[in-house]
Amino acid sequence: MSLFAPSCLDDFLINNTAEREVLELILSRQLPFPFNGKSGILLHGTYGTGKSTLGFLLPSLLETAYAGNYPQTSPIGQMQVVEDAIPEIFRCGGGLSSTAIVKHITMCNSRNPFHHYGQTDYFLFDEVDKLTLSAQQSLKSVMDLKRCQFIFTTNYLDRIDDGIINRSFLIEMNQSADANAYVLIGQSILQKMSLVSTALPVAAITAIANKAKGSLRTFASDVTIAGVKLGGRLPQ
């Protein structure tokens, strides 16, 4: 159970304003994607910052955007998933071979992705740094295929092949410089525990955030534990 379940772009802490704006432009369809040889979105940063969660969420956010099935007057960061995507998921490591990866992507590309509003296939590589260098390098050729969008996550940007980096929009996900962002998340968790949002002082929430060093997983867990000690109840 988690009392912090991100469901839109605004639920994630992305420090770099320019990188955040790229995601907004793509989701609002002001910027085509793939674009100018970039067919990937590479989420990188420390452990627990929500990279995998955002990675799994992005295909469905993109589908919702392509369908136009969201309030057009609302900020794009608040867009909720309405249309579900069916991404091809590669949980990297465990001996995934370059041959198997390329074969599968090529096979998917040979069919008509009629099941997606975007008329595209989504390929998610979670912890792509666990692929061998040769397997990463093999992705360069298929990343140039039409009707393909790639989403990568990694804790180690320095272990990613330059070809993947060059073909991707980079989104850094590390500890936010905005302490207030953690306060809002912490207060939301407290309210879900039937506590008032001020049950924990702001200073206590920011101290928990600083201790977590960017990990929303650790932050949410520690706020929940603090809430239990204050008499809060976990929802059944």
Short mmCIF file of C-alpha atoms in Angstrom, two decimals:
data_model
loop_
_atom_site.label_atom_id
_atom_site.label_comp_id
_atom_site.label_asym_id
_atom_site.label_seq_id
_atom_site.Cartn_x
_atom_site.Cartn_y
_atom_site.Cartn_z
CA MET A 1 0.00 0.00 0.00
CA SER A 2 1.16 3.51 -0.80
CA LEU A 3 -0.57 6.72 0.26
CA PHE A 4 1.28 8.59 -2.47
CA ALA A 5 0.14 7.40 -5.90
CA PRO A 6 1.13 9.88 -8.64
CA SER A 7 -1.46 10.17 -11.39
CA CYS A 8 -0.44 13.23 -13.41
CA LEU A 9 2.70 15.14 -14.36
CA ASP A 10 2.23 17.63 -11.51
CA ASP A 11 2.67 14.80 -8.99
CA PHE A 12 6.33 14.40 -9.96
CA LEU A 13 9.17 16.67 -8.87
CA ILE A 14 11.21 17.75 -11.89
CA ASN A 15 13.76 20.41 -11.01
CA ASN A 16 14.81 21.53 -14.47
CA THR A 17 12.14 23.90 -15.78
CA ALA A 18 13.21 23.53 -19.42
CA GLU A 19 13.04 19.73 -19.23
CA ARG A 20 9.64 19.86 -17.56
CA GLU A 21 8.43 22.20 -20.32
CA VAL A 22 9.50 19.68 -22.98
CA LEU A 23 7.19 17.08 -21.42
CA GLU A 24 4.38 19.65 -21.26
CA LEU A 25 4.87 20.56 -24.93
CA ILE A 26 4.80 16.89 -25.94
CA LEU A 27 1.70 16.12 -23.85
CA SER A 28 -0.10 19.22 -25.12
CA ARG A 29 0.85 18.15 -28.68
CA GLN A 30 2.52 21.47 -29.39
CA LEU A 31 5.74 19.56 -30.00
CA PRO A 32 5.56 16.46 -32.20
CA PHE A 33 7.09 13.30 -30.80
CA PRO A 34 9.27 11.75 -32.14
CA PHE A 35 10.89 15.00 -33.19
CA ASN A 36 14.09 15.84 -35.06
CA GLY A 37 15.56 12.37 -34.59
CA LYS A 38 14.60 12.14 -30.92
CA SER A 39 12.23 9.26 -30.27
CA GLY A 40 13.07 8.61 -26.60
CA ILE A 41 12.37 10.11 -23.20
CA LEU A 42 15.13 9.23 -20.74
CA LEU A 43 14.25 9.63 -17.06
CA HIS A 44 17.37 9.65 -14.89
CA GLY A 45 18.24 10.36 -11.27
CA THR A 46 18.67 8.90 -7.83
CA TYR A 47 16.71 6.02 -6.33
CA GLY A 48 13.06 6.43 -5.41
CA THR A 49 12.30 9.70 -7.23
CA GLY A 50 9.48 8.24 -9.30
CA LYS A 51 11.27 7.51 -12.57
CA SER A 52 9.73 4.08 -13.08
CA THR A 53 6.32 5.31 -11.95
CA LEU A 54 6.42 8.16 -14.46
CA GLY A 55 7.84 5.83 -17.09
CA PHE A 56 4.88 3.47 -16.76
CA LEU A 57 2.43 6.40 -16.65
CA LEU A 58 3.72 8.30 -19.70
CA PRO A 59 2.33 5.99 -22.43
CA SER A 60 -1.20 6.36 -21.05
CA LEU A 61 -0.78 10.12 -20.63
CA LEU A 62 0.38 10.28 -24.24
CA GLU A 63 -2.62 8.23 -25.36
CA THR A 64 -4.96 10.53 -23.45
CA ALA A 65 -3.30 13.49 -25.15
CA TYR A 66 -3.59 11.93 -28.62
CA ALA A 67 -7.27 11.15 -28.00
CA GLY A 68 -7.85 14.73 -26.84
CA ASN A 69 -9.91 13.23 -24.05
CA TYR A 70 -9.14 15.71 -21.27
CA PRO A 71 -10.31 19.21 -20.24
CA GLN A 72 -8.57 21.46 -22.74
CA THR A 73 -8.73 24.45 -20.40
CA SER A 74 -6.93 22.67 -17.54
CA PRO A 75 -3.14 22.88 -17.09
CA ILE A 76 -1.49 20.02 -18.95
CA GLY A 77 0.34 19.02 -15.77
CA GLN A 78 -3.02 18.12 -14.20
CA MET A 79 -4.15 15.87 -17.05
CA GLN A 80 -5.33 12.51 -15.68
CA VAL A 81 -5.18 9.22 -17.57
CA VAL A 82 -8.39 8.49 -19.45
CA GLU A 83 -7.05 6.29 -22.25
CA ASP A 84 -4.87 3.32 -21.36
CA ALA A 85 -1.85 2.43 -23.49
CA ILE A 86 -0.48 -1.07 -23.92
CA PRO A 87 3.30 -0.56 -23.85
CA GLU A 88 5.88 -3.19 -24.63
CA ILE A 89 7.81 -3.48 -21.37
CA PHE A 90 11.45 -4.54 -21.06
CA ARG A 91 12.55 -5.04 -17.46
CA CYS A 92 16.24 -4.85 -18.16
CA GLY A 93 18.81 -7.27 -16.83
CA GLY A 94 18.44 -11.02 -16.67
CA GLY A 95 20.16 -11.69 -19.97
CA LEU A 96 18.04 -9.73 -22.46
CA SER A 97 19.92 -10.10 -25.72
CA SER A 98 20.29 -7.42 -28.37
CA THR A 99 18.97 -9.87 -30.97
CA ALA A 100 15.77 -10.54 -28.99
CA ILE A 101 15.19 -6.84 -28.35
CA VAL A 102 15.65 -5.75 -31.96
CA LYS A 103 13.58 -8.69 -33.25
CA HIS A 104 10.66 -7.86 -30.96
CA ILE A 105 10.69 -4.13 -31.74
CA THR A 106 10.94 -4.80 -35.47
CA MET A 107 8.04 -7.26 -35.25
CA CYS A 108 5.90 -4.69 -33.43
CA ASN A 109 6.81 -2.05 -35.99
CA SER A 110 5.65 -4.28 -38.87
CA ARG A 111 2.05 -4.22 -37.64
CA ASN A 112 -0.45 -1.40 -37.58
CA PRO A 113 -0.80 -0.10 -33.99
CA PHE A 114 -4.55 0.40 -34.44
CA HIS A 115 -5.07 -0.12 -30.70
CA HIS A 116 -3.40 3.23 -29.92
CA TYR A 117 -4.80 6.67 -30.71
CA GLY A 118 -1.28 7.85 -31.39
CA GLN A 119 -0.84 5.16 -34.06
CA THR A 120 2.44 4.32 -32.41
CA ASP A 121 4.04 1.61 -30.29
CA TYR A 122 5.41 2.45 -26.86
CA PHE A 123 8.56 0.69 -25.66
CA LEU A 124 9.47 1.01 -21.99
CA PHE A 125 12.97 0.04 -20.85
CA ASP A 126 13.03 0.11 -17.06
CA GLU A 127 16.58 0.40 -15.66
CA VAL A 128 18.08 0.44 -19.15
CA ASP A 129 21.59 0.70 -17.64
CA LYS A 130 21.32 -3.02 -16.82
CA LEU A 131 21.50 -3.87 -20.53
CA THR A 132 24.95 -4.69 -21.85
CA LEU A 133 26.66 -2.00 -23.89
CA SER A 134 26.17 -4.01 -27.08
CA ALA A 135 22.45 -4.40 -26.33
CA GLN A 136 22.16 -0.65 -25.74
CA GLN A 137 24.02 0.09 -28.96
CA SER A 138 21.66 -2.18 -30.90
CA LEU A 139 18.79 0.08 -29.92
CA LYS A 140 20.16 2.93 -32.01
CA SER A 141 18.95 1.40 -35.27
CA VAL A 142 15.41 0.65 -34.10
CA MET A 143 15.06 4.05 -32.43
CA ASP A 144 15.03 5.49 -35.94
CA LEU A 145 11.98 3.44 -36.96
CA LYS A 146 8.72 5.27 -37.58
CA ARG A 147 5.75 4.85 -35.23
CA CYS A 148 7.98 4.03 -32.26
CA GLN A 149 8.30 5.91 -28.98
CA PHE A 150 10.83 4.87 -26.34
CA ILE A 151 10.83 5.56 -22.61
CA PHE A 152 13.94 4.74 -20.57
CA THR A 153 14.65 4.91 -16.85
CA THR A 154 18.02 4.75 -15.14
CA ASN A 155 19.77 5.58 -11.88
CA TYR A 156 23.09 5.83 -13.72
CA LEU A 157 23.16 8.20 -16.68
CA ASP A 158 26.91 7.62 -17.09
CA ARG A 159 26.22 3.96 -17.94
CA ILE A 160 23.95 4.78 -20.88
CA ASP A 161 25.20 4.58 -24.45
CA ASP A 162 25.71 7.98 -26.08
CA GLY A 163 23.53 6.92 -29.01
CA ILE A 164 20.50 6.46 -26.74
CA ILE A 165 21.22 9.74 -24.95
CA ASN A 166 21.50 11.61 -28.26
CA ARG A 167 18.18 10.22 -29.47
CA SER A 168 16.30 11.05 -26.26
CA PHE A 169 14.94 14.01 -24.36
CA LEU A 170 16.65 13.88 -20.95
CA ILE A 171 14.54 14.44 -17.85
CA GLU A 172 16.44 14.65 -14.55
CA MET A 173 14.58 13.45 -11.46
CA ASN A 174 16.53 14.17 -8.29
CA GLN A 175 15.86 15.90 -4.98
CA SER A 176 13.74 18.98 -5.55
CA ALA A 177 15.13 22.35 -4.57
CA ASP A 178 11.59 23.44 -3.70
CA ALA A 179 10.95 22.30 -0.12
CA ASN A 180 7.32 23.39 -0.39
CA ALA A 181 6.72 20.68 -2.99
CA TYR A 182 7.42 18.03 -0.36
CA VAL A 183 5.23 19.82 2.17
CA LEU A 184 2.20 19.55 -0.12
CA ILE A 185 2.83 15.84 -0.71
CA GLY A 186 3.33 15.21 3.01
CA GLN A 187 0.15 17.06 3.94
CA SER A 188 -1.79 15.10 1.33
CA ILE A 189 -0.59 11.84 2.91
CA LEU A 190 -1.63 13.03 6.38
CA GLN A 191 -5.13 13.89 5.13
CA LYS A 192 -5.50 10.40 3.66
CA MET A 193 -4.77 9.10 7.17
CA SER A 194 -7.71 11.09 8.59
CA LEU A 195 -5.38 13.67 10.11
CA VAL A 196 -5.43 17.41 9.57
CA SER A 197 -2.83 18.61 7.10
CA THR A 198 -1.03 20.51 9.85
CA ALA A 199 -0.68 17.45 12.12
CA LEU A 200 3.02 17.56 11.27
CA PRO A 201 4.64 21.01 11.29
CA VAL A 202 6.10 22.23 8.01
CA ALA A 203 9.59 22.11 9.54
CA ALA A 204 9.11 18.43 10.42
CA ILE A 205 7.98 17.57 6.90
CA THR A 206 10.91 19.39 5.29
CA ALA A 207 13.29 17.65 7.72
CA ILE A 208 11.89 14.28 6.58
CA ALA A 209 12.34 15.38 2.96
CA ASN A 210 15.95 16.38 3.52
CA LYS A 211 16.68 13.07 5.21
CA ALA A 212 15.13 11.18 2.27
CA LYS A 213 17.59 12.85 -0.14
CA GLY A 214 15.17 12.90 -3.05
CA SER A 215 13.60 9.48 -2.57
CA LEU A 216 9.83 9.92 -2.61
CA ARG A 217 9.57 6.28 -1.59
CA THR A 218 11.49 6.95 1.62
CA PHE A 219 9.79 10.32 2.17
CA ALA A 220 6.26 8.91 1.85
CA SER A 221 7.11 5.98 4.12
CA ASP A 222 8.58 8.21 6.84
CA VAL A 223 5.64 10.65 6.71
CA THR A 224 3.24 7.72 6.99
CA ILE A 225 5.10 6.34 10.01
CA ALA A 226 5.04 9.79 11.63
CA GLY A 227 1.31 9.99 10.92
CA VAL A 228 0.67 6.61 12.55
CA LYS A 229 2.51 7.81 15.67
CA LEU A 230 0.15 10.81 15.75
CA GLY A 231 -2.89 8.52 15.70
CA GLY A 232 -3.48 8.46 11.97
CA ARG A 233 -5.11 5.45 10.34
CA LEU A 234 -4.14 3.73 7.12
CA PRO A 235 -7.12 3.41 4.77
CA GLN A 236 -8.45 -0.13 4.42
#
